[in-house]
Amino acid sequence: MKESFMSIADTRQQSQVRHELYEIIAMTIAAVIGNCDGWDEIEDFCHSKEAWLREHMGLKLEHGIPSETTFARVWGRIDPDAFKRCFSQWTNRIREKLPGEIINIDGKTACGSRSTRRKAIHMISAWATEQELVLRQMCVAEKTNEISSVPLLLELLDVSGCIVTADAMNCQREIAKKITDGEGDYVLSLKENQPTLYEYAETYFRDALEHPQWYPEMRSCETLDKGHGRIEKRTYYLSPELSGLEKAQNWPGLAGIGMVCSHVTMGETKSFEVRYAITSLKSVSAFAYAMRNHWGIENGLHHCLDVSFHEDRSRIRKDHSPDNLAVVRHFALSALKQLPLSERFSVKRRRKVCAYDLDLLASAVD
């Protein structure tokens, strides 16, 4: 961690500095991993773990533990872009490049960061589903800025050999181009915001299911999940037939259209859902795998940030603090996910265990 975060510039007036910048960063990260959410909790945690911070993390703490106001003031001054770059350096050090890895792109609004003077921050994140790791993030003014910001985020990512998934808002030609230029594949959800594509997919699959003998190019596969009283059967369809789609060549790398039909049974209740997508993939099994893992970012990242880190309830709003603390939570969540613990240990439980098991905390911050 030290190698990744030592390069952040300290913009404070040096004659007034009593606590080293890296030490404040390291203490905050350790405290957030150890189940702290506010500045006061972070200060209390560091006081209780002062000996460990000195011995294990090698912090000098020449003037002791900073006050909660010092933590707040320093984090409000740190350049968020510089901090994100350092976070990315840390991620690159621990990331294992997996062929065919699923990378989800999606945004989340931190509702608690809203104030009378500023809108709530909206953070777009890239999430490696299998490794459960935040690869990169970008803060935008509001959700409507996602479309223009995702291509910039993709420029910062190594997507070669990976499959990038995104929701219907990001079903855009420029995003498809960025992914294919990076030698990756894509699966982009499809809705009415792309009326020509959506109508073509809807018409094609309706006819193909009614008269499958006329559509030999269509491929399909099924999955069945059971658990907690819920049974879900998914049927995936993929077709390379694009001859009837006007200007299909304008979509970089477009190789086919796909559909997922989900039948869910919970007791006496049954539901049915159909989703469409466009993709650069040619294998229906790869398409099914990508669609199945598309919501990994919702379950693995966004849900955890709200439930385990209470992000939407956070009232940290001043200066750059909301942006920077959002990235600290990403660091903490990614580090907690890498711990050698059973899957039955939720993120919330992992945070609590790290609060009193210093060996486990050491594994998370190293």
PDB file of C-alpha atoms in Angstrom, residues 96-338:
ATOM      1  CA  GLU A  96      -4.564 -11.094 -11.676  1.00  0.00           C
ATOM      2  CA  LYS A  97      -5.352 -10.780 -15.386  1.00  0.00           C
ATOM      3  CA  LEU A  98      -7.844 -13.521 -16.243  1.00  0.00           C
ATOM      4  CA  PRO A  99      -8.780 -14.384 -19.838  1.00  0.00           C
ATOM      5  CA  GLY A 100     -12.471 -13.839 -20.476  1.00  0.00           C
ATOM      6  CA  GLU A 101     -12.853 -11.896 -17.233  1.00  0.00           C
ATOM      7  CA  ILE A 102     -16.146 -10.025 -16.829  1.00  0.00           C
ATOM      8  CA  ILE A 103     -15.805  -6.297 -16.143  1.00  0.00           C
ATOM      9  CA  ASN A 104     -19.037  -4.535 -15.170  1.00  0.00           C
ATOM     10  CA  ILE A 105     -19.368  -0.801 -15.761  1.00  0.00           C
ATOM     11  CA  ASP A 106     -22.044   1.026 -13.774  1.00  0.00           C
ATOM     12  CA  GLY A 107     -22.624   4.124 -11.678  1.00  0.00           C
ATOM     13  CA  LYS A 108     -23.859   4.734  -8.142  1.00  0.00           C
ATOM     14  CA  THR A 109     -25.034   7.928  -6.481  1.00  0.00           C
ATOM     15  CA  ALA A 110     -23.910   8.511  -2.898  1.00  0.00           C
ATOM     16  CA  CYS A 111     -27.157  10.067  -1.709  1.00  0.00           C
ATOM     17  CA  GLY A 112     -25.765  11.248   1.622  1.00  0.00           C
ATOM     18  CA  SER A 113     -23.187  13.483  -0.072  1.00  0.00           C
ATOM     19  CA  ARG A 114     -25.916  15.846  -1.266  1.00  0.00           C
ATOM     20  CA  SER A 115     -26.124  19.222   0.448  1.00  0.00           C
ATOM     21  CA  THR A 116     -27.688  22.615  -0.161  1.00  0.00           C
ATOM     22  CA  ARG A 117     -24.485  23.684  -1.910  1.00  0.00           C
ATOM     23  CA  ARG A 118     -23.690  20.629  -4.006  1.00  0.00           C
ATOM     24  CA  LYS A 119     -25.322  17.724  -5.761  1.00  0.00           C
ATOM     25  CA  ALA A 120     -24.712  14.190  -4.599  1.00  0.00           C
ATOM     26  CA  ILE A 121     -21.613  12.642  -6.154  1.00  0.00           C
ATOM     27  CA  HIS A 122     -22.164   9.968  -8.783  1.00  0.00           C
ATOM     28  CA  MET A 123     -19.319   7.468  -9.056  1.00  0.00           C
ATOM     29  CA  ILE A 124     -18.856   5.276 -12.138  1.00  0.00           C
ATOM     30  CA  SER A 125     -16.932   2.115 -11.328  1.00  0.00           C
ATOM     31  CA  ALA A 126     -15.333  -0.754 -13.210  1.00  0.00           C
ATOM     32  CA  TRP A 127     -15.785  -4.005 -11.277  1.00  0.00           C
ATOM     33  CA  ALA A 128     -13.932  -7.270 -11.950  1.00  0.00           C
ATOM     34  CA  THR A 129     -16.645  -9.785 -11.088  1.00  0.00           C
ATOM     35  CA  GLU A 130     -14.576 -12.937 -10.551  1.00  0.00           C
ATOM     36  CA  GLN A 131     -11.875 -11.248  -8.463  1.00  0.00           C
ATOM     37  CA  GLU A 132     -14.403  -8.961  -6.725  1.00  0.00           C
ATOM     38  CA  LEU A 133     -12.154  -5.997  -7.232  1.00  0.00           C
ATOM     39  CA  VAL A 134     -12.758  -2.355  -8.128  1.00  0.00           C
ATOM     40  CA  LEU A 135     -10.429  -1.676 -11.047  1.00  0.00           C
ATOM     41  CA  ARG A 136     -11.052   2.020 -11.568  1.00  0.00           C
ATOM     42  CA  GLN A 137     -13.579   4.734 -10.799  1.00  0.00           C
ATOM     43  CA  MET A 138     -14.570   8.172 -12.030  1.00  0.00           C
ATOM     44  CA  CYS A 139     -16.665  10.794 -10.279  1.00  0.00           C
ATOM     45  CA  VAL A 140     -19.191  12.721 -12.401  1.00  0.00           C
ATOM     46  CA  ALA A 141     -21.536  15.573 -11.562  1.00  0.00           C
ATOM     47  CA  GLU A 142     -24.694  13.485 -11.974  1.00  0.00           C
ATOM     48  CA  LYS A 143     -26.033  10.273 -13.507  1.00  0.00           C
ATOM     49  CA  THR A 144     -26.772  11.901 -16.880  1.00  0.00           C
ATOM     50  CA  ASN A 145     -23.021  12.453 -17.354  1.00  0.00           C
ATOM     51  CA  GLU A 146     -22.345   8.701 -17.449  1.00  0.00           C
ATOM     52  CA  ILE A 147     -22.617   8.394 -21.229  1.00  0.00           C
ATOM     53  CA  SER A 148     -19.846  10.901 -21.899  1.00  0.00           C
ATOM     54  CA  SER A 149     -17.670   9.708 -19.000  1.00  0.00           C
ATOM     55  CA  VAL A 150     -17.650   5.927 -19.557  1.00  0.00           C
ATOM     56  CA  PRO A 151     -15.430   6.200 -22.696  1.00  0.00           C
ATOM     57  CA  LEU A 152     -12.927   8.193 -20.616  1.00  0.00           C
ATOM     58  CA  LEU A 153     -13.023   5.520 -17.922  1.00  0.00           C
ATOM     59  CA  LEU A 154     -12.447   2.791 -20.507  1.00  0.00           C
ATOM     60  CA  GLU A 155      -9.332   4.600 -21.755  1.00  0.00           C
ATOM     61  CA  LEU A 156      -7.832   4.065 -18.298  1.00  0.00           C
ATOM     62  CA  LEU A 157      -8.572   0.327 -18.226  1.00  0.00           C
ATOM     63  CA  ASP A 158      -6.820  -2.678 -19.682  1.00  0.00           C
ATOM     64  CA  VAL A 159      -9.776  -4.608 -21.145  1.00  0.00           C
ATOM     65  CA  SER A 160      -7.807  -6.824 -23.522  1.00  0.00           C
ATOM     66  CA  GLY A 161      -9.166 -10.362 -23.436  1.00  0.00           C
ATOM     67  CA  CYS A 162     -11.998  -9.295 -21.123  1.00  0.00           C
ATOM     68  CA  ILE A 163     -15.764  -9.022 -21.615  1.00  0.00           C
ATOM     69  CA  VAL A 164     -17.175  -5.624 -20.636  1.00  0.00           C
ATOM     70  CA  THR A 165     -20.845  -5.386 -19.703  1.00  0.00           C
ATOM     71  CA  ALA A 166     -22.900  -2.220 -19.250  1.00  0.00           C
ATOM     72  CA  ASP A 167     -26.530  -1.220 -18.838  1.00  0.00           C
ATOM     73  CA  ALA A 168     -28.793   0.163 -21.557  1.00  0.00           C
ATOM     74  CA  MET A 169     -27.820   3.784 -20.886  1.00  0.00           C
ATOM     75  CA  ASN A 170     -24.298   2.918 -22.031  1.00  0.00           C
ATOM     76  CA  CYS A 171     -25.356   1.080 -25.183  1.00  0.00           C
ATOM     77  CA  GLN A 172     -23.504   3.612 -27.346  1.00  0.00           C
ATOM     78  CA  ARG A 173     -21.312   3.314 -30.440  1.00  0.00           C
ATOM     79  CA  GLU A 174     -18.416   5.202 -28.864  1.00  0.00           C
ATOM     80  CA  ILE A 175     -18.390   2.859 -25.866  1.00  0.00           C
ATOM     81  CA  ALA A 176     -18.421  -0.193 -28.145  1.00  0.00           C
ATOM     82  CA  LYS A 177     -15.514   1.321 -30.080  1.00  0.00           C
ATOM     83  CA  LYS A 178     -13.444   1.979 -26.954  1.00  0.00           C
ATOM     84  CA  ILE A 179     -13.872  -1.627 -25.869  1.00  0.00           C
ATOM     85  CA  THR A 180     -13.004  -3.157 -29.240  1.00  0.00           C
ATOM     86  CA  ASP A 181     -10.077  -0.745 -29.678  1.00  0.00           C
ATOM     87  CA  GLY A 182      -8.824  -2.092 -26.346  1.00  0.00           C
ATOM     88  CA  GLU A 183      -9.078  -5.645 -27.744  1.00  0.00           C
ATOM     89  CA  GLY A 184     -11.959  -6.566 -25.470  1.00  0.00           C
ATOM     90  CA  ASP A 185     -15.462  -7.877 -26.094  1.00  0.00           C
ATOM     91  CA  TYR A 186     -18.730  -6.337 -24.976  1.00  0.00           C
ATOM     92  CA  VAL A 187     -22.278  -7.189 -23.980  1.00  0.00           C
ATOM     93  CA  LEU A 188     -24.425  -4.041 -23.847  1.00  0.00           C
ATOM     94  CA  SER A 189     -27.987  -4.206 -22.553  1.00  0.00           C
ATOM     95  CA  LEU A 190     -30.578  -3.025 -25.018  1.00  0.00           C
ATOM     96  CA  LYS A 191     -33.719  -0.986 -24.377  1.00  0.00           C
ATOM     97  CA  GLU A 192     -35.913   1.553 -26.144  1.00  0.00           C
ATOM     98  CA  ASN A 193     -33.233   4.253 -25.993  1.00  0.00           C
ATOM     99  CA  GLN A 194     -31.841   2.531 -29.111  1.00  0.00           C
ATOM    100  CA  PRO A 195     -35.179   2.127 -30.947  1.00  0.00           C
ATOM    101  CA  THR A 196     -33.843   0.645 -34.206  1.00  0.00           C
ATOM    102  CA  LEU A 197     -31.755  -2.010 -32.466  1.00  0.00           C
ATOM    103  CA  TYR A 198     -34.463  -2.774 -29.920  1.00  0.00           C
ATOM    104  CA  GLU A 199     -37.206  -3.168 -32.518  1.00  0.00           C
ATOM    105  CA  TYR A 200     -34.983  -5.399 -34.648  1.00  0.00           C
ATOM    106  CA  ALA A 201     -34.101  -7.669 -31.707  1.00  0.00           C
ATOM    107  CA  GLU A 202     -37.705  -7.842 -30.532  1.00  0.00           C
ATOM    108  CA  THR A 203     -39.026  -8.703 -33.995  1.00  0.00           C
ATOM    109  CA  TYR A 204     -36.260 -11.165 -34.808  1.00  0.00           C
ATOM    110  CA  PHE A 205     -36.588 -13.228 -31.630  1.00  0.00           C
ATOM    111  CA  ARG A 206     -40.383 -13.201 -31.718  1.00  0.00           C
ATOM    112  CA  ASP A 207     -40.329 -14.678 -35.215  1.00  0.00           C
ATOM    113  CA  ALA A 208     -37.440 -17.035 -34.419  1.00  0.00           C
ATOM    114  CA  LEU A 209     -39.236 -18.568 -31.458  1.00  0.00           C
ATOM    115  CA  GLU A 210     -42.440 -18.989 -33.446  1.00  0.00           C
ATOM    116  CA  HIS A 211     -40.666 -20.550 -36.449  1.00  0.00           C
ATOM    117  CA  PRO A 212     -37.299 -21.922 -35.245  1.00  0.00           C
ATOM    118  CA  GLN A 213     -36.922 -24.050 -38.392  1.00  0.00           C
ATOM    119  CA  TRP A 214     -36.461 -20.853 -40.405  1.00  0.00           C
ATOM    120  CA  TYR A 215     -33.673 -19.543 -38.146  1.00  0.00           C
ATOM    121  CA  PRO A 216     -30.953 -22.219 -38.066  1.00  0.00           C
ATOM    122  CA  GLU A 217     -28.330 -19.599 -37.166  1.00  0.00           C
ATOM    123  CA  MET A 218     -29.865 -18.987 -33.716  1.00  0.00           C
ATOM    124  CA  ARG A 219     -28.136 -20.738 -30.812  1.00  0.00           C
ATOM    125  CA  SER A 220     -29.412 -21.240 -27.258  1.00  0.00           C
ATOM    126  CA  CYS A 221     -28.509 -22.659 -23.840  1.00  0.00           C
ATOM    127  CA  GLU A 222     -30.164 -22.885 -20.431  1.00  0.00           C
ATOM    128  CA  THR A 223     -29.257 -22.476 -16.761  1.00  0.00           C
ATOM    129  CA  LEU A 224     -31.229 -23.463 -13.659  1.00  0.00           C
ATOM    130  CA  ASP A 225     -30.660 -21.966 -10.200  1.00  0.00           C
ATOM    131  CA  LYS A 226     -32.278 -23.112  -6.975  1.00  0.00           C
ATOM    132  CA  GLY A 227     -31.937 -21.642  -3.516  1.00  0.00           C
ATOM    133  CA  HIS A 228     -33.818 -20.004  -0.650  1.00  0.00           C
ATOM    134  CA  GLY A 229     -37.149 -21.151  -2.037  1.00  0.00           C
ATOM    135  CA  ARG A 230     -36.452 -19.560  -5.408  1.00  0.00           C
ATOM    136  CA  ILE A 231     -36.155 -21.405  -8.716  1.00  0.00           C
ATOM    137  CA  GLU A 232     -34.936 -19.484 -11.743  1.00  0.00           C
ATOM    138  CA  LYS A 233     -34.653 -20.916 -15.218  1.00  0.00           C
ATOM    139  CA  ARG A 234     -32.875 -18.767 -17.790  1.00  0.00           C
ATOM    140  CA  THR A 235     -32.791 -19.436 -21.517  1.00  0.00           C
ATOM    141  CA  TYR A 236     -30.169 -17.556 -23.516  1.00  0.00           C
ATOM    142  CA  TYR A 237     -30.431 -16.970 -27.265  1.00  0.00           C
ATOM    143  CA  LEU A 238     -27.747 -15.563 -29.556  1.00  0.00           C
ATOM    144  CA  SER A 239     -27.919 -14.884 -33.283  1.00  0.00           C
ATOM    145  CA  PRO A 240     -25.325 -13.511 -35.723  1.00  0.00           C
ATOM    146  CA  GLU A 241     -28.072 -12.566 -38.195  1.00  0.00           C
ATOM    147  CA  LEU A 242     -27.681  -8.817 -38.768  1.00  0.00           C
ATOM    148  CA  SER A 243     -28.478  -8.556 -42.481  1.00  0.00           C
ATOM    149  CA  GLY A 244     -31.869  -7.016 -41.738  1.00  0.00           C
ATOM    150  CA  LEU A 245     -30.447  -4.421 -39.367  1.00  0.00           C
ATOM    151  CA  GLU A 246     -29.916  -1.052 -41.004  1.00  0.00           C
ATOM    152  CA  LYS A 247     -26.419   0.384 -40.465  1.00  0.00           C
ATOM    153  CA  ALA A 248     -25.266  -2.584 -38.374  1.00  0.00           C
ATOM    154  CA  GLN A 249     -21.753  -1.890 -39.669  1.00  0.00           C
ATOM    155  CA  ASN A 250     -21.763   1.396 -37.735  1.00  0.00           C
ATOM    156  CA  TRP A 251     -21.498  -0.534 -34.488  1.00  0.00           C
ATOM    157  CA  PRO A 252     -17.822  -1.457 -33.953  1.00  0.00           C
ATOM    158  CA  GLY A 253     -17.301  -5.171 -33.446  1.00  0.00           C
ATOM    159  CA  LEU A 254     -21.008  -6.015 -33.474  1.00  0.00           C
ATOM    160  CA  ALA A 255     -21.323  -9.778 -33.986  1.00  0.00           C
ATOM    161  CA  GLY A 256     -24.826 -10.567 -32.830  1.00  0.00           C
ATOM    162  CA  ILE A 257     -27.987  -9.837 -30.914  1.00  0.00           C
ATOM    163  CA  GLY A 258     -28.988 -11.727 -27.793  1.00  0.00           C
ATOM    164  CA  MET A 259     -31.999 -12.382 -25.600  1.00  0.00           C
ATOM    165  CA  VAL A 260     -32.465 -13.785 -22.106  1.00  0.00           C
ATOM    166  CA  CYS A 261     -35.779 -15.215 -20.926  1.00  0.00           C
ATOM    167  CA  SER A 262     -36.050 -15.662 -17.162  1.00  0.00           C
ATOM    168  CA  HIS A 263     -38.731 -17.751 -15.464  1.00  0.00           C
ATOM    169  CA  VAL A 264     -38.761 -17.301 -11.677  1.00  0.00           C
ATOM    170  CA  THR A 265     -40.840 -19.364  -9.252  1.00  0.00           C
ATOM    171  CA  MET A 266     -41.134 -18.531  -5.553  1.00  0.00           C
ATOM    172  CA  GLY A 267     -43.773 -20.674  -3.914  1.00  0.00           C
ATOM    173  CA  GLU A 268     -47.015 -19.937  -5.697  1.00  0.00           C
ATOM    174  CA  THR A 269     -45.658 -16.781  -7.333  1.00  0.00           C
ATOM    175  CA  LYS A 270     -44.295 -16.921 -10.849  1.00  0.00           C
ATOM    176  CA  SER A 271     -42.738 -14.176 -12.962  1.00  0.00           C
ATOM    177  CA  PHE A 272     -41.295 -13.845 -16.444  1.00  0.00           C
ATOM    178  CA  GLU A 273     -38.791 -11.335 -17.815  1.00  0.00           C
ATOM    179  CA  VAL A 274     -37.186 -10.782 -21.228  1.00  0.00           C
ATOM    180  CA  ARG A 275     -33.974  -8.823 -21.759  1.00  0.00           C
ATOM    181  CA  TYR A 276     -32.126  -7.980 -24.960  1.00  0.00           C
ATOM    182  CA  ALA A 277     -28.495  -7.139 -25.641  1.00  0.00           C
ATOM    183  CA  ILE A 278     -26.015  -6.524 -28.432  1.00  0.00           C
ATOM    184  CA  THR A 279     -22.611  -8.161 -28.318  1.00  0.00           C
ATOM    185  CA  SER A 280     -19.292  -8.721 -30.029  1.00  0.00           C
ATOM    186  CA  LEU A 281     -19.307 -12.331 -28.801  1.00  0.00           C
ATOM    187  CA  LYS A 282     -19.978 -15.259 -31.112  1.00  0.00           C
ATOM    188  CA  SER A 283     -20.380 -18.002 -28.497  1.00  0.00           C
ATOM    189  CA  VAL A 284     -23.760 -18.400 -26.821  1.00  0.00           C
ATOM    190  CA  SER A 285     -22.109 -19.891 -23.714  1.00  0.00           C
ATOM    191  CA  ALA A 286     -19.826 -16.858 -23.377  1.00  0.00           C
ATOM    192  CA  PHE A 287     -22.829 -14.574 -23.912  1.00  0.00           C
ATOM    193  CA  ALA A 288     -24.785 -16.470 -21.233  1.00  0.00           C
ATOM    194  CA  TYR A 289     -21.877 -16.211 -18.802  1.00  0.00           C
ATOM    195  CA  ALA A 290     -21.574 -12.455 -19.359  1.00  0.00           C
ATOM    196  CA  MET A 291     -25.307 -11.818 -18.992  1.00  0.00           C
ATOM    197  CA  ARG A 292     -25.458 -13.977 -15.899  1.00  0.00           C
ATOM    198  CA  ASN A 293     -22.674 -11.930 -14.281  1.00  0.00           C
ATOM    199  CA  HIS A 294     -23.839  -8.546 -15.551  1.00  0.00           C
ATOM    200  CA  TRP A 295     -25.315  -7.582 -12.182  1.00  0.00           C
ATOM    201  CA  GLY A 296     -22.206  -8.604 -10.246  1.00  0.00           C
ATOM    202  CA  ILE A 297     -21.439  -4.927  -9.660  1.00  0.00           C
ATOM    203  CA  GLU A 298     -24.848  -4.382  -8.063  1.00  0.00           C
ATOM    204  CA  ASN A 299     -24.538  -7.294  -5.662  1.00  0.00           C
ATOM    205  CA  GLY A 300     -20.797  -7.270  -5.078  1.00  0.00           C
ATOM    206  CA  LEU A 301     -20.137  -3.520  -4.950  1.00  0.00           C
ATOM    207  CA  HIS A 302     -23.130  -1.192  -4.757  1.00  0.00           C
ATOM    208  CA  HIS A 303     -25.183  -3.294  -2.342  1.00  0.00           C
ATOM    209  CA  CYS A 304     -22.158  -3.772  -0.068  1.00  0.00           C
ATOM    210  CA  LEU A 305     -21.373  -0.048  -0.047  1.00  0.00           C
ATOM    211  CA  ASP A 306     -24.881   0.734   1.187  1.00  0.00           C
ATOM    212  CA  VAL A 307     -25.441  -2.199   3.539  1.00  0.00           C
ATOM    213  CA  SER A 308     -21.934  -2.798   4.928  1.00  0.00           C
ATOM    214  CA  PHE A 309     -20.386   0.686   4.647  1.00  0.00           C
ATOM    215  CA  HIS A 310     -23.584   2.760   5.037  1.00  0.00           C
ATOM    216  CA  GLU A 311     -22.510   4.969   2.137  1.00  0.00           C
ATOM    217  CA  ASP A 312     -25.941   6.470   1.499  1.00  0.00           C
ATOM    218  CA  ARG A 313     -26.193   7.500   5.155  1.00  0.00           C
ATOM    219  CA  SER A 314     -22.769   9.132   5.282  1.00  0.00           C
ATOM    220  CA  ARG A 315     -22.928  12.878   5.963  1.00  0.00           C
ATOM    221  CA  ILE A 316     -19.330  13.557   4.960  1.00  0.00           C
ATOM    222  CA  ARG A 317     -19.857  16.338   2.430  1.00  0.00           C
ATOM    223  CA  LYS A 318     -17.172  19.011   2.720  1.00  0.00           C
ATOM    224  CA  ASP A 319     -14.706  19.838  -0.068  1.00  0.00           C
ATOM    225  CA  HIS A 320     -13.134  16.729  -1.663  1.00  0.00           C
ATOM    226  CA  SER A 321     -13.925  14.437   1.266  1.00  0.00           C
ATOM    227  CA  PRO A 322     -16.984  12.678  -0.290  1.00  0.00           C
ATOM    228  CA  ASP A 323     -15.066  11.799  -3.461  1.00  0.00           C
ATOM    229  CA  ASN A 324     -12.000  10.613  -1.588  1.00  0.00           C
ATOM    230  CA  LEU A 325     -13.895   8.597   1.033  1.00  0.00           C
ATOM    231  CA  ALA A 326     -15.824   6.862  -1.741  1.00  0.00           C
ATOM    232  CA  VAL A 327     -12.480   5.631  -3.096  1.00  0.00           C
ATOM    233  CA  VAL A 328     -11.320   4.620   0.409  1.00  0.00           C
ATOM    234  CA  ARG A 329     -14.473   2.474   0.662  1.00  0.00           C
ATOM    235  CA  HIS A 330     -13.619   0.924  -2.710  1.00  0.00           C
ATOM    236  CA  PHE A 331     -10.146   0.114  -1.384  1.00  0.00           C
ATOM    237  CA  ALA A 332     -11.538  -1.328   1.844  1.00  0.00           C
ATOM    238  CA  LEU A 333     -14.170  -3.433   0.080  1.00  0.00           C
ATOM    239  CA  SER A 334     -11.671  -4.783  -2.460  1.00  0.00           C
ATOM    240  CA  ALA A 335      -9.178  -5.622   0.300  1.00  0.00           C
ATOM    241  CA  LEU A 336     -11.854  -7.319   2.418  1.00  0.00           C
ATOM    242  CA  LYS A 337     -12.988  -9.424  -0.542  1.00  0.00           C
ATOM    243  CA  GLN A 338      -9.447 -10.763  -0.972  1.00  0.00           C
TER     244      GLN A 338
END
